[in-house]
N, CA and C atoms as an extended XYZ file, in Angstrom:
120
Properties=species:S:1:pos:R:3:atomname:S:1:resname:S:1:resid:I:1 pbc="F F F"
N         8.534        4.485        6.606 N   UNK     1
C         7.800        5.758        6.609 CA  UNK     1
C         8.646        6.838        5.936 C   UNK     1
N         7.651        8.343        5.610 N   UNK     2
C         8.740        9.157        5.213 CA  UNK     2
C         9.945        9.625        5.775 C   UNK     2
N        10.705        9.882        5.904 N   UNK     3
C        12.230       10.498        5.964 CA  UNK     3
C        11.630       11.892        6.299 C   UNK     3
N        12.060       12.291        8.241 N   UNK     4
C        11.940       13.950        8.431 CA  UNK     4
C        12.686       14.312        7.716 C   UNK     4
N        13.878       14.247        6.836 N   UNK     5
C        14.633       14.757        6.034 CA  UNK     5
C        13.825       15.525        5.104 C   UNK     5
N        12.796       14.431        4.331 N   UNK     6
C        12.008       15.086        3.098 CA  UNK     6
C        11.290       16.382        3.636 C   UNK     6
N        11.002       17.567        2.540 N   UNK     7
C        10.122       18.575        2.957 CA  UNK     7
C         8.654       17.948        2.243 C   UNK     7
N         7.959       18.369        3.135 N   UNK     8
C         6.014       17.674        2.664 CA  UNK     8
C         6.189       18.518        1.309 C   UNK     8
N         6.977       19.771        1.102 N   UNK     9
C         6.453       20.460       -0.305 CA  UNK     9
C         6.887       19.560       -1.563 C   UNK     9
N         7.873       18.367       -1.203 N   UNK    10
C         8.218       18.036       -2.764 CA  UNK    10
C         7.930       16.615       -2.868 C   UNK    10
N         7.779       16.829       -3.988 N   UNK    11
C         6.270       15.760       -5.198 CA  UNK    11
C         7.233       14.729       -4.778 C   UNK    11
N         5.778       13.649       -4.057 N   UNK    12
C         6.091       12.462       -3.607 CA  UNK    12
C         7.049       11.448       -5.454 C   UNK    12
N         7.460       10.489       -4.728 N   UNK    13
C         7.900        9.655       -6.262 CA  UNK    13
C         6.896        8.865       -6.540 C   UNK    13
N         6.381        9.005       -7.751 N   UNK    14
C         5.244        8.205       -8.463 CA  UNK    14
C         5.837        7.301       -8.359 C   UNK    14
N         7.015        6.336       -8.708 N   UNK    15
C         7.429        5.009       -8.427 CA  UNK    15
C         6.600        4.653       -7.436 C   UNK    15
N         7.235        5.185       -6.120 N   UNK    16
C         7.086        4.753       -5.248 CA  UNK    16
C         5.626        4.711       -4.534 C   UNK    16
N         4.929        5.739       -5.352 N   UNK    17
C         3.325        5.573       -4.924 CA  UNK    17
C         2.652        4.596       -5.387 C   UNK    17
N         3.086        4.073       -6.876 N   UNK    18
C         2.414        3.424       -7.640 CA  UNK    18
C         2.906        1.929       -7.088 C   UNK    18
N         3.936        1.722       -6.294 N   UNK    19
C         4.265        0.172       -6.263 CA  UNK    19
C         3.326       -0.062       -4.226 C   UNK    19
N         3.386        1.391       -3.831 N   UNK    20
C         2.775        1.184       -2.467 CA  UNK    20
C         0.976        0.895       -3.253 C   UNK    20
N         0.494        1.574       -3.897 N   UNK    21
C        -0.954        1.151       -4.169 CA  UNK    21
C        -0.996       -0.087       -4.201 C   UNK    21
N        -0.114       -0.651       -5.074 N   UNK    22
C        -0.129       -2.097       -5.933 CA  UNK    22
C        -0.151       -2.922       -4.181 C   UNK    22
N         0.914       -2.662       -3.295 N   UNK    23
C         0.475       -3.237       -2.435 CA  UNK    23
C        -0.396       -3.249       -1.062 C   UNK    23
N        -1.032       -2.139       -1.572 N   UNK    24
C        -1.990       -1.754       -0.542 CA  UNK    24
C        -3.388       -2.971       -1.729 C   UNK    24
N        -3.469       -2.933       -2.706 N   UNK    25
C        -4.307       -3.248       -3.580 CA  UNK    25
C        -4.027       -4.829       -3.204 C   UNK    25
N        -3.075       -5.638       -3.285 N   UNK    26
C        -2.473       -6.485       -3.511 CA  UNK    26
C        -2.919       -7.131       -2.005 C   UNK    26
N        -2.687       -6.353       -0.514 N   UNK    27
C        -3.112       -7.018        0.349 CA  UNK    27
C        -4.415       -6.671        0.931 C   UNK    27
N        -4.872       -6.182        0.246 N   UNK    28
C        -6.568       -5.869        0.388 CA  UNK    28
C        -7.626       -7.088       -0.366 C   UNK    28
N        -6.934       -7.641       -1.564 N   UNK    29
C        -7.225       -8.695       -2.611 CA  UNK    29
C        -7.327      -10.026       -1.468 C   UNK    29
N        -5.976      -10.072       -0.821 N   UNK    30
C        -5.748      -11.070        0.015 CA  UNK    30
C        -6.596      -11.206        1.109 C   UNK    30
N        -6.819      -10.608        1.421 N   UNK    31
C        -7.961      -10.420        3.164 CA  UNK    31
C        -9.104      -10.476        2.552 C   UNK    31
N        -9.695      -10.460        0.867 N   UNK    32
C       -11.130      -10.957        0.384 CA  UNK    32
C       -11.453      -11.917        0.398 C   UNK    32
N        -9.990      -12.635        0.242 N   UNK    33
C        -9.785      -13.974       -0.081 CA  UNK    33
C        -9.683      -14.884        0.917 C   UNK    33
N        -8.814      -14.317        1.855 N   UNK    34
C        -8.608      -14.734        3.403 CA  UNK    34
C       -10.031      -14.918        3.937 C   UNK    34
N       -10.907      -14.106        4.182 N   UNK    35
C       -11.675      -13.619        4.929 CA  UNK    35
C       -12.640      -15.066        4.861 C   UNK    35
N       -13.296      -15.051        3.726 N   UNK    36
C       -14.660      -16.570        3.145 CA  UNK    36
C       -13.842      -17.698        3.359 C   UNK    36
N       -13.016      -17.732        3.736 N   UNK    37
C       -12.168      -18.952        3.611 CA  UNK    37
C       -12.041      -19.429        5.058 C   UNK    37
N       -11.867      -18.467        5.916 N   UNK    38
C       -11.542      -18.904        7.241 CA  UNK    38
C       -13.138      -18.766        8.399 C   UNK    38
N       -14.282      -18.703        6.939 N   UNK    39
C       -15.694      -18.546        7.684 CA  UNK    39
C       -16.090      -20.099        7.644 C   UNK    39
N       -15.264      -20.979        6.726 N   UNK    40
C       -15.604      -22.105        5.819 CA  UNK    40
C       -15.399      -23.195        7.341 C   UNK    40
């Protein structure tokens, strides 16, 4: 999670947003996949 250290005013790191999407994306893909499979 974030660091109370950080202040909410400064610009999150796009790195780091762009690799959390990928795995928010990445295990959302998986549970589509998961899901028909374990209806089977």
């Amino acid at each position: 999670m974030v660091s109370p250290k950080v202040s909410p005013k400064v610009p999150p790191n796009n790195i780091y947003l762009k690799i959390t999407n990928k795995v928010v994306e990445h295990n959302a893909v998986l549970i589509c996949i998961k899901k028909p499979l374990s209806l089977n």
